[in-house]
mmCIF file of C-alpha atoms and ligand atoms in Angstrom:
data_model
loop_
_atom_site.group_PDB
_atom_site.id
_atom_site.type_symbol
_atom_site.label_atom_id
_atom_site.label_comp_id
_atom_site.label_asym_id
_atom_site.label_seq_id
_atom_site.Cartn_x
_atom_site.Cartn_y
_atom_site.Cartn_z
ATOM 1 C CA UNK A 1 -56.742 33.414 44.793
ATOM 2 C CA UNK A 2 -53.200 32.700 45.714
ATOM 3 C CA UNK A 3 -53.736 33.004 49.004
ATOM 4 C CA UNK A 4 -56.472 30.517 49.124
ATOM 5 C CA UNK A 5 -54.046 28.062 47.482
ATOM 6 C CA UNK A 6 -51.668 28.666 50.318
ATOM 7 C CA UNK A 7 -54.391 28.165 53.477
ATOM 8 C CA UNK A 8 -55.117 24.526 51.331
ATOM 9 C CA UNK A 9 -51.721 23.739 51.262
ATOM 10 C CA UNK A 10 -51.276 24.812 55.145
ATOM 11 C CA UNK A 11 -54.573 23.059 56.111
ATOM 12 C CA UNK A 12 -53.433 19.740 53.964
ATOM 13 C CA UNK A 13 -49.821 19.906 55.702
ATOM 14 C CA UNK A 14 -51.411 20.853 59.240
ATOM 15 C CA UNK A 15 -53.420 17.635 58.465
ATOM 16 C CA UNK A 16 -50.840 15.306 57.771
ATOM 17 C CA UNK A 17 -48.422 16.544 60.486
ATOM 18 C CA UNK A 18 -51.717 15.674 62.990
ATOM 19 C CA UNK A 19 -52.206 12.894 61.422
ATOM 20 C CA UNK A 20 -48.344 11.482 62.091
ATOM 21 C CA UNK A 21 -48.522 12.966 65.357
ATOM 22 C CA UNK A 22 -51.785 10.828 66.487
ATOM 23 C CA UNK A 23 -50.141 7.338 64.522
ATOM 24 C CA UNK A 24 -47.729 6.735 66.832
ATOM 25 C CA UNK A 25 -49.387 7.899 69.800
ATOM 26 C CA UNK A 26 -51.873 4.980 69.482
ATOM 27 C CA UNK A 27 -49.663 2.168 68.943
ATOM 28 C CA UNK A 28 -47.691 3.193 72.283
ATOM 29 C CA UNK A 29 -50.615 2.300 73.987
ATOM 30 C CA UNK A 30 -51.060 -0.959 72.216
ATOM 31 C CA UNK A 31 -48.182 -2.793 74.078
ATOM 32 C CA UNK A 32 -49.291 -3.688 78.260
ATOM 33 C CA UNK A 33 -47.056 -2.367 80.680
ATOM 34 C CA UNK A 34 -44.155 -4.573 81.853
ATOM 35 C CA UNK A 35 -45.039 -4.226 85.428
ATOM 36 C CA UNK A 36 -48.071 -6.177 85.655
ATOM 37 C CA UNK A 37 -46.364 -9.303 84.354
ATOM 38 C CA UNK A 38 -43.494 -9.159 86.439
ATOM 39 C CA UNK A 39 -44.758 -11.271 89.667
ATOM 40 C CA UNK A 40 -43.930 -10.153 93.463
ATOM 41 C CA UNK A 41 -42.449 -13.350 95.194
ATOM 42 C CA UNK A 42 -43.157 -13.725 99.091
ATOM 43 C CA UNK A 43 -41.104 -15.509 101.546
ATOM 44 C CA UNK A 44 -43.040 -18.129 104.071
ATOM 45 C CA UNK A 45 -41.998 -17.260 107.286
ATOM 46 C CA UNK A 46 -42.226 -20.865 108.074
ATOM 47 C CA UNK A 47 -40.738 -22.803 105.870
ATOM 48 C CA UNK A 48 -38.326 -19.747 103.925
ATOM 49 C CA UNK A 49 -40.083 -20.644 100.630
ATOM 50 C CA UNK A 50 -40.618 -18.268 98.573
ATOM 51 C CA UNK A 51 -44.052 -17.743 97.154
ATOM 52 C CA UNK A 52 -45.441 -15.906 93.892
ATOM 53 C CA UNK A 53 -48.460 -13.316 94.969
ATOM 54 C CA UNK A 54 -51.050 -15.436 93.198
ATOM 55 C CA UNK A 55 -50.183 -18.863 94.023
ATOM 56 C CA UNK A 56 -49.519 -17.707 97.928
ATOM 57 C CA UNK A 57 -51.940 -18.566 100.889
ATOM 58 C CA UNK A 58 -52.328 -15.451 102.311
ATOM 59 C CA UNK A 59 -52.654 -14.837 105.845
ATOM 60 C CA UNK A 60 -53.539 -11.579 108.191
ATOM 61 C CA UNK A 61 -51.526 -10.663 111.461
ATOM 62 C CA UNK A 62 -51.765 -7.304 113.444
ATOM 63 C CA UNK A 63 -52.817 -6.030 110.137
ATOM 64 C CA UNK A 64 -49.849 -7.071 108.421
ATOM 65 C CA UNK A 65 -50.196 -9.345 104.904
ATOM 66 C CA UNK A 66 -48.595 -13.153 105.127
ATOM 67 C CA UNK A 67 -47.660 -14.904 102.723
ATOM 68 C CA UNK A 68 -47.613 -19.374 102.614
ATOM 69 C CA UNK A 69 -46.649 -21.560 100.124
ATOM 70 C CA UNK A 70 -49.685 -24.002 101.526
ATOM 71 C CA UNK A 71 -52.599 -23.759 104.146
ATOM 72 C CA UNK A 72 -50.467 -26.621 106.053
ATOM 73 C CA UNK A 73 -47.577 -24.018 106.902
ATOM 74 C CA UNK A 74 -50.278 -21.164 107.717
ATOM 75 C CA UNK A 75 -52.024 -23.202 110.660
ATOM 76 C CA UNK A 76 -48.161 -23.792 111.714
ATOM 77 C CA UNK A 77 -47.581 -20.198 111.794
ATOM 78 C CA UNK A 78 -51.110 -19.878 114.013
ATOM 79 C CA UNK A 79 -49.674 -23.040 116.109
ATOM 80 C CA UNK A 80 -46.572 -21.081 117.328
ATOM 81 C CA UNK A 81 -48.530 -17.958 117.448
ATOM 82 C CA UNK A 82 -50.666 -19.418 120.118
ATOM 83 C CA UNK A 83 -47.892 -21.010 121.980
ATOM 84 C CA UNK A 84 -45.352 -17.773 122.085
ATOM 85 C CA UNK A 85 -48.215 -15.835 123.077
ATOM 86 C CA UNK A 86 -49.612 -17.558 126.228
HETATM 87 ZN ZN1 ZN B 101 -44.405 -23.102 103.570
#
């Protein structure tokens, strides 16, 4: 009979050491990740502004991502591609 007391008492402590174990566990996942807020800044190769990833016009050359701070300085950047390259 004793040792029925004792598996309780193991079982209720096993339960309660799970239970801390799992508490903490699911507020770490409650808090978002610092690295999607922090924002990659660009510089135009036009003007030298620099650009945040979202609010960037972005632009394609020999596969390789550009970044503008407006469509304006993006045709500019097409302009003097044209003109270097002929
Ligand atoms: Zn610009």
């Amino acid at each position: 009979m004793i040792r029925l007391l004792l598996w309780g008492l193991l079982l209720y402590f096993g339960y309660r050491i799970v239970m801390s174990l799992t508490q903490p566990r699911t507020s770490r996942t409650a808090p978002p990740t610092n690295r999607e807020n922090v924002t990659t800044t660009h510089k135009d190769p036009v003007c030298g502004m620099y650009v945040s990833e979202e609010d960037a016009v972005v632009g394609n050359h020999n596969g390789q991502r550009l970044y503008f701070c407006s469509r304006t300085c993006l045709d500019k950047y097409k302009e003097n591609l044209d003109h270097t390259q002929t």
